[in-house]
PDB file of C-alpha atoms in Angstrom:
ATOM      1  CA  MET T 150     172.131 147.596 134.852  1.00  0.00           C
ATOM      2  CA  THR T 151     169.543 144.743 133.691  1.00  0.00           C
ATOM      3  CA  GLU T 152     170.349 142.697 130.836  1.00  0.00           C
ATOM      4  CA  GLU T 153     167.373 142.180 127.583  1.00  0.00           C
ATOM      5  CA  THR T 154     167.381 138.987 125.885  1.00  0.00           C
ATOM      6  CA  PRO T 155     167.859 139.386 122.128  1.00  0.00           C
ATOM      7  CA  GLY T 156     164.571 139.568 120.365  1.00  0.00           C
ATOM      8  CA  PHE T 157     162.212 138.260 122.973  1.00  0.00           C
ATOM      9  CA  GLU T 158     160.064 140.087 124.421  1.00  0.00           C
ATOM     10  CA  GLU T 159     157.896 138.169 127.404  1.00  0.00           C
ATOM     11  CA  LYS T 160     154.644 139.763 127.412  1.00  0.00           C
ATOM     12  CA  SER T 161     152.780 139.170 131.518  1.00  0.00           C
ATOM     13  CA  ASP T 162     149.059 139.325 131.623  1.00  0.00           C
ATOM     14  CA  VAL T 163     149.733 140.447 135.797  1.00  0.00           C
ATOM     15  CA  PRO T 164     149.010 144.074 136.276  1.00  0.00           C
ATOM     16  CA  SER T 165     152.195 146.261 137.095  1.00  0.00           C
ATOM     17  CA  GLY T 166     151.698 146.535 141.166  1.00  0.00           C
ATOM     18  CA  ALA T 167     148.996 143.882 142.061  1.00  0.00           C
ATOM     19  CA  THR T 168     149.467 141.118 145.164  1.00  0.00           C
ATOM     20  CA  PRO T 169     150.923 137.598 144.541  1.00  0.00           C
ATOM     21  CA  ASP T 170     147.607 136.703 144.902  1.00  0.00           C
ATOM     22  CA  ASP T 171     146.150 138.805 142.397  1.00  0.00           C
ATOM     23  CA  ALA T 172     149.338 137.451 139.839  1.00  0.00           C
ATOM     24  CA  ALA T 173     148.016 132.818 140.245  1.00  0.00           C
ATOM     25  CA  GLU T 174     144.193 134.288 139.591  1.00  0.00           C
ATOM     26  CA  ALA T 175     145.779 135.984 136.319  1.00  0.00           C
ATOM     27  CA  VAL T 176     147.154 132.525 135.274  1.00  0.00           C
ATOM     28  CA  GLU T 177     144.733 130.635 136.406  1.00  0.00           C
ATOM     29  CA  THR T 178     141.816 132.752 134.517  1.00  0.00           C
ATOM     30  CA  SER T 179     144.152 131.899 131.306  1.00  0.00           C
ATOM     31  CA  ALA T 180     144.512 128.551 131.037  1.00  0.00           C
ATOM     32  CA  LYS T 181     140.913 127.548 132.248  1.00  0.00           C
ATOM     33  CA  GLU T 182     140.041 130.121 129.099  1.00  0.00           C
ATOM     34  CA  GLU T 183     143.193 128.781 127.004  1.00  0.00           C
ATOM     35  CA  SER T 184     141.514 125.159 127.882  1.00  0.00           C
ATOM     36  CA  THR T 185     137.889 125.553 127.303  1.00  0.00           C
ATOM     37  CA  ALA T 186     138.512 127.417 124.356  1.00  0.00           C
ATOM     38  CA  PRO T 187     139.871 124.074 122.048  1.00  0.00           C
ATOM     39  CA  ALA T 188     136.452 121.681 123.465  1.00  0.00           C
ATOM     40  CA  GLY T 189     133.276 124.340 122.917  1.00  0.00           C
ATOM     41  CA  ASP T 190     134.542 124.363 119.267  1.00  0.00           C
ATOM     42  CA  ALA T 191     135.251 119.987 119.760  1.00  0.00           C
ATOM     43  CA  SER T 192     131.940 119.992 121.536  1.00  0.00           C
ATOM     44  CA  ASN T 193     130.409 122.759 118.438  1.00  0.00           C
ATOM     45  CA  GLU T 194     132.104 119.955 115.289  1.00  0.00           C
ATOM     46  CA  LYS T 195     130.038 117.127 116.803  1.00  0.00           C
ATOM     47  CA  SER T 196     126.893 118.447 116.971  1.00  0.00           C
ATOM     48  CA  ALA T 197     126.928 119.015 113.407  1.00  0.00           C
ATOM     49  CA  ALA T 198     128.921 115.582 112.955  1.00  0.00           C
ATOM     50  CA  ALA T 199     125.637 114.380 114.781  1.00  0.00           C
ATOM     51  CA  ALA T 200     122.908 116.333 113.133  1.00  0.00           C
ATOM     52  CA  GLY T 201     124.194 115.550 109.419  1.00  0.00           C
ATOM     53  CA  LEU T 202     124.210 111.617 110.536  1.00  0.00           C
ATOM     54  CA  THR T 203     120.578 112.022 112.188  1.00  0.00           C
ATOM     55  CA  ALA T 204     119.549 113.577 108.487  1.00  0.00           C
ATOM     56  CA  GLN T 205     121.563 110.904 106.631  1.00  0.00           C
ATOM     57  CA  LEU T 206     119.414 107.946 108.979  1.00  0.00           C
ATOM     58  CA  ASP T 207     116.125 109.440 108.137  1.00  0.00           C
ATOM     59  CA  GLN T 208     116.668 109.560 104.438  1.00  0.00           C
ATOM     60  CA  VAL T 209     117.514 105.576 104.558  1.00  0.00           C
ATOM     61  CA  ARG T 210     114.661 105.232 106.934  1.00  0.00           C
ATOM     62  CA  SER T 211     112.958 107.185 104.833  1.00  0.00           C
ATOM     63  CA  ALA T 212     114.235 105.278 102.248  1.00  0.00           C
ATOM     64  CA  LEU T 213     113.108 101.567 103.769  1.00  0.00           C
ATOM     65  CA  ASP T 214     109.987 102.367 104.040  1.00  0.00           C
ATOM     66  CA  GLU T 215     109.170 103.391 100.134  1.00  0.00           C
ATOM     67  CA  ARG T 216     110.733  99.962  99.267  1.00  0.00           C
ATOM     68  CA  THR T 217     108.783  97.848 102.357  1.00  0.00           C
ATOM     69  CA  ALA T 218     105.871  99.506 100.999  1.00  0.00           C
ATOM     70  CA  ASP T 219     106.718  98.725  97.334  1.00  0.00           C
ATOM     71  CA  LEU T 220     107.504  94.738  98.667  1.00  0.00           C
ATOM     72  CA  GLN T 221     104.320  95.106 100.451  1.00  0.00           C
ATOM     73  CA  ARG T 222     102.237  95.766  97.094  1.00  0.00           C
ATOM     74  CA  LEU T 223     104.334  93.416  95.083  1.00  0.00           C
ATOM     75  CA  GLN T 224     103.227  90.132  97.674  1.00  0.00           C
ATOM     76  CA  ALA T 225      99.545  91.981  98.189  1.00  0.00           C
ATOM     77  CA  GLU T 226      99.376  91.446  94.120  1.00  0.00           C
ATOM     78  CA  TYR T 227     100.899  87.945  93.682  1.00  0.00           C
ATOM     79  CA  GLN T 228      98.781  86.540  95.538  1.00  0.00           C
ATOM     80  CA  ASN T 229      96.046  88.135  94.229  1.00  0.00           C
ATOM     81  CA  TYR T 230      96.909  87.182  90.511  1.00  0.00           C
ATOM     82  CA  ARG T 231      97.935  83.416  92.417  1.00  0.00           C
ATOM     83  CA  ARG T 232      94.122  83.314  93.732  1.00  0.00           C
ATOM     84  CA  ARG T 233      92.677  84.370  90.154  1.00  0.00           C
ATOM     85  CA  VAL T 234      94.656  81.663  88.729  1.00  0.00           C
ATOM     86  CA  GLU T 235      93.702  78.798  91.722  1.00  0.00           C
ATOM     87  CA  ARG T 236      89.899  80.541  90.703  1.00  0.00           C
ATOM     88  CA  ASP T 237      90.565  80.079  87.386  1.00  0.00           C
ATOM     89  CA  ARG T 238      91.549  76.466  86.887  1.00  0.00           C
ATOM     90  CA  VAL T 239      89.269  75.298  89.846  1.00  0.00           C
ATOM     91  CA  THR T 240      86.405  76.899  87.081  1.00  0.00           C
ATOM     92  CA  VAL T 241      88.011  76.045  83.562  1.00  0.00           C
ATOM     93  CA  LYS T 242      88.112  72.504  85.835  1.00  0.00           C
ATOM     94  CA  GLU T 243      84.570  72.211  86.678  1.00  0.00           C
ATOM     95  CA  ILE T 244      83.124  72.951  83.612  1.00  0.00           C
ATOM     96  CA  ALA T 245      84.971  70.184  81.534  1.00  0.00           C
ATOM     97  CA  VAL T 246      84.052  67.337  83.751  1.00  0.00           C
ATOM     98  CA  ALA T 247      80.358  68.821  83.511  1.00  0.00           C
ATOM     99  CA  THR T 248      80.653  69.255  79.745  1.00  0.00           C
ATOM    100  CA  LEU T 249      82.125  65.198  79.700  1.00  0.00           C
ATOM    101  CA  LEU T 250      79.427  64.159  82.325  1.00  0.00           C
ATOM    102  CA  SER T 251      76.283  65.989  80.652  1.00  0.00           C
ATOM    103  CA  GLU T 252      77.301  63.654  77.758  1.00  0.00           C
ATOM    104  CA  LEU T 253      77.254  60.764  80.341  1.00  0.00           C
ATOM    105  CA  LEU T 254      73.775  61.316  81.569  1.00  0.00           C
ATOM    106  CA  PRO T 255      71.715  60.111  78.801  1.00  0.00           C
ATOM    107  CA  VAL T 256      73.218  57.005  79.165  1.00  0.00           C
ATOM    108  CA  LEU T 257      72.191  56.938  83.380  1.00  0.00           C
ATOM    109  CA  ASP T 258      68.799  57.364  82.194  1.00  0.00           C
ATOM    110  CA  ASP T 259      69.414  54.304  80.153  1.00  0.00           C
ATOM    111  CA  VAL T 260      70.899  52.665  82.947  1.00  0.00           C
ATOM    112  CA  GLY T 261      68.455  54.101  85.311  1.00  0.00           C
ATOM    113  CA  ARG T 262      65.512  52.337  83.282  1.00  0.00           C
ATOM    114  CA  ALA T 263      66.908  49.141  82.605  1.00  0.00           C
ATOM    115  CA  ARG T 264      67.449  49.015  86.566  1.00  0.00           C
ATOM    116  CA  ASP T 265      63.499  50.040  87.426  1.00  0.00           C
ATOM    117  CA  HIS T 266      62.145  47.202  84.232  1.00  0.00           C
ATOM    118  CA  GLY T 267      64.690  45.025  85.580  1.00  0.00           C
ATOM    119  CA  GLU T 268      66.894  44.052  83.722  1.00  0.00           C
ATOM    120  CA  LEU T 269      70.108  45.087  84.935  1.00  0.00           C
ATOM    121  CA  VAL T 270      71.474  42.157  85.127  1.00  0.00           C
ATOM    122  CA  GLY T 271      74.614  40.141  84.855  1.00  0.00           C
ATOM    123  CA  GLY T 272      78.015  41.597  82.575  1.00  0.00           C
ATOM    124  CA  PHE T 273      75.380  44.624  81.685  1.00  0.00           C
ATOM    125  CA  LYS T 274      74.992  45.107  85.172  1.00  0.00           C
ATOM    126  CA  SER T 275      79.028  45.824  86.644  1.00  0.00           C
ATOM    127  CA  VAL T 276      79.886  47.931  83.802  1.00  0.00           C
ATOM    128  CA  ALA T 277      76.410  49.879  85.323  1.00  0.00           C
ATOM    129  CA  GLU T 278      77.656  50.184  88.644  1.00  0.00           C
ATOM    130  CA  SER T 279      81.394  50.659  87.418  1.00  0.00           C
ATOM    131  CA  LEU T 280      80.564  53.517  85.773  1.00  0.00           C
ATOM    132  CA  GLU T 281      77.787  54.910  87.974  1.00  0.00           C
ATOM    133  CA  THR T 282      81.237  54.793  90.501  1.00  0.00           C
ATOM    134  CA  VAL T 283      82.905  56.251  88.344  1.00  0.00           C
ATOM    135  CA  VAL T 284      81.449  59.451  87.388  1.00  0.00           C
ATOM    136  CA  ALA T 285      79.983  59.547  91.698  1.00  0.00           C
ATOM    137  CA  LYS T 286      83.846  59.932  92.675  1.00  0.00           C
ATOM    138  CA  MET T 287      83.546  63.099  89.911  1.00  0.00           C
ATOM    139  CA  GLY T 288      81.313  64.836  92.126  1.00  0.00           C
ATOM    140  CA  LEU T 289      77.581  63.801  90.650  1.00  0.00           C
ATOM    141  CA  GLN T 290      75.011  64.023  92.639  1.00  0.00           C
ATOM    142  CA  GLN T 291      71.238  62.503  91.444  1.00  0.00           C
ATOM    143  CA  PHE T 292      69.006  64.292  93.074  1.00  0.00           C
ATOM    144  CA  GLY T 293      64.865  64.886  92.765  1.00  0.00           C
ATOM    145  CA  LYS T 294      62.772  62.524  94.895  1.00  0.00           C
ATOM    146  CA  GLU T 295      58.567  62.169  95.196  1.00  0.00           C
ATOM    147  CA  GLY T 296      57.011  64.287  97.371  1.00  0.00           C
ATOM    148  CA  GLU T 297      59.177  66.718  97.466  1.00  0.00           C
ATOM    149  CA  PRO T 298      57.848  70.587  96.758  1.00  0.00           C
ATOM    150  CA  PHE T 299      58.608  72.125  93.759  1.00  0.00           C
ATOM    151  CA  ASP T 300      61.671  74.179  92.865  1.00  0.00           C
ATOM    152  CA  PRO T 301      61.370  75.159  89.684  1.00  0.00           C
ATOM    153  CA  THR T 302      64.888  76.621  90.128  1.00  0.00           C
ATOM    154  CA  ILE T 303      66.077  72.161  90.356  1.00  0.00           C
ATOM    155  CA  HIS T 304      62.175  70.958  88.568  1.00  0.00           C
ATOM    156  CA  GLU T 305      60.527  71.146  84.996  1.00  0.00           C
ATOM    157  CA  ALA T 306      57.091  70.379  85.153  1.00  0.00           C
ATOM    158  CA  LEU T 307      56.269  67.910  82.294  1.00  0.00           C
ATOM    159  CA  MET T 308      53.075  67.151  83.297  1.00  0.00           C
ATOM    160  CA  HIS T 309      50.516  68.768  85.220  1.00  0.00           C
ATOM    161  CA  SER T 310      47.821  67.488  87.794  1.00  0.00           C
ATOM    162  CA  TYR T 311      46.030  68.847  90.750  1.00  0.00           C
ATOM    163  CA  ALA T 312      44.735  66.507  94.086  1.00  0.00           C
ATOM    164  CA  PRO T 313      43.179  66.768  97.104  1.00  0.00           C
ATOM    165  CA  ASP T 314      45.736  66.018  99.576  1.00  0.00           C
ATOM    166  CA  VAL T 315      48.186  68.378  98.841  1.00  0.00           C
ATOM    167  CA  THR T 316      48.834  71.867 100.280  1.00  0.00           C
ATOM    168  CA  GLU T 317      51.186  73.303  98.123  1.00  0.00           C
ATOM    169  CA  THR T 318      52.723  72.370  94.451  1.00  0.00           C
ATOM    170  CA  THR T 319      54.162  69.031  94.750  1.00  0.00           C
ATOM    171  CA  CYS T 320      56.656  66.733  93.002  1.00  0.00           C
ATOM    172  CA  VAL T 321      53.991  63.084  92.534  1.00  0.00           C
ATOM    173  CA  ALA T 322      56.384  61.395  89.748  1.00  0.00           C
ATOM    174  CA  ILE T 323      59.939  61.884  89.297  1.00  0.00           C
ATOM    175  CA  LEU T 324      60.021  61.575  85.138  1.00  0.00           C
ATOM    176  CA  GLN T 325      63.914  62.029  84.858  1.00  0.00           C
ATOM    177  CA  PRO T 326      66.328  62.447  87.659  1.00  0.00           C
ATOM    178  CA  GLY T 327      68.472  65.913  88.029  1.00  0.00           C
ATOM    179  CA  TYR T 328      71.430  66.187  88.593  1.00  0.00           C
ATOM    180  CA  ARG T 329      74.023  68.551  89.805  1.00  0.00           C
ATOM    181  CA  ILE T 330      77.853  68.862  90.744  1.00  0.00           C
ATOM    182  CA  GLY T 331      77.810  70.391  93.340  1.00  0.00           C
ATOM    183  CA  GLU T 332      75.669  74.081  93.615  1.00  0.00           C
ATOM    184  CA  ARG T 333      76.009  74.014  89.096  1.00  0.00           C
ATOM    185  CA  THR T 334      72.892  72.187  88.005  1.00  0.00           C
ATOM    186  CA  ILE T 335      74.019  69.887  85.271  1.00  0.00           C
ATOM    187  CA  ARG T 336      70.351  69.001  84.574  1.00  0.00           C
ATOM    188  CA  PRO T 337      67.218  69.947  86.087  1.00  0.00           C
ATOM    189  CA  ALA T 338      64.263  66.972  87.710  1.00  0.00           C
ATOM    190  CA  ARG T 339      62.140  66.535  85.706  1.00  0.00           C
ATOM    191  CA  VAL T 340      58.808  65.365  87.247  1.00  0.00           C
ATOM    192  CA  ALA T 341      55.143  65.301  87.427  1.00  0.00           C
ATOM    193  CA  VAL T 342      53.163  67.838  89.647  1.00  0.00           C
ATOM    194  CA  ALA T 343      50.071  68.112  92.174  1.00  0.00           C
ATOM    195  CA  GLU T 344      48.264  71.424  92.863  1.00  0.00           C
ATOM    196  CA  PRO T 345      45.511  71.714  96.402  1.00  0.00           C
ATOM    197  CA  GLN T 346      42.514  71.776  93.602  1.00  0.00           C
ATOM    198  CA  PRO T 347      40.271  74.407  93.801  1.00  0.00           C
ATOM    199  CA  GLY T 348      38.815  75.978  96.571  1.00  0.00           C
ATOM    200  CA  ALA T 349      39.860  73.126  98.417  1.00  0.00           C
ATOM    201  CA  GLN T 350      42.031  75.536 100.806  1.00  0.00           C
ATOM    202  CA  ALA T 351      39.138  77.361 101.379  1.00  0.00           C
ATOM    203  CA  LYS T 352      37.570  74.365 102.821  1.00  0.00           C
ATOM    204  CA  ALA T 353      40.007  73.521 104.687  1.00  0.00           C
ATOM    205  CA  GLU T 354      39.976  76.343 106.849  1.00  0.00           C
ATOM    206  CA  GLU T 355      36.233  76.261 106.661  1.00  0.00           C
ATOM    207  CA  SER T 356      36.306  73.231 108.591  1.00  0.00           C
ATOM    208  CA  ASP T 357      39.054  74.187 110.828  1.00  0.00           C
ATOM    209  CA  ASP T 358      37.303  77.487 112.028  1.00  0.00           C
ATOM    210  CA  ALA T 359      34.552  75.323 112.248  1.00  0.00           C
ATOM    211  CA  ASP T 360      36.320  72.969 115.145  1.00  0.00           C
ATOM    212  CA  LYS T 361      37.526  75.736 116.440  1.00  0.00           C
ATOM    213  CA  SER T 362      33.985  76.972 117.459  1.00  0.00           C
ATOM    214  CA  GLU T 363      33.191  74.107 118.222  1.00  0.00           C
ATOM    215  CA  LYS T 364      35.509  73.397 120.972  1.00  0.00           C
ATOM    216  CA  ASP T 365      34.957  77.191 121.741  1.00  0.00           C
ATOM    217  CA  SER T 366      31.451  76.668 122.554  1.00  0.00           C
ATOM    218  CA  GLU T 367      31.800  73.528 125.185  1.00  0.00           C
TER     219      GLU T 367
END
């Protein structure tokens, strides 16, 4: 007669009548199932956690890209603002300098006339030369020379004549020099111009054709 322990029931996975090898294989299979089941659950939890972290990382990257784009746009706007301010500052300075120098042009004209008449002597000469040095440092440039082609954008013709020795409208006398600052013209040069005599060009062309014909006949 076999005694049974009260309150304890042994449960076996080995079927009755099984051989010892079958019993060992059943126990090993049961142990593998028990050991792999929790590992599968942990793997799923890790995958879910990794997916959550990836989603959060994507959100952070998207937010960072947006903030970077905003910063780049603000930097570009600031650079454009600085360039506009600098350009406006330079323009205002040029206008102020041009206005001041425009008021000094009659004085420079007097200095030039005195020099032409040999009256620029003594203390007046020193003052005049100092004035010319100062305005040159401020960027004032004089232009207009006899013999240069007439350009209506920088010359103002006050006198007009015809001359046989010119082939185009030419400045033959500078009545008042012109002045500029950089590319800005403060006052055009006031000049006397001469044009070719009517028919002179045609005669010159006929003479050239005649000379050419003589050379060809030789």
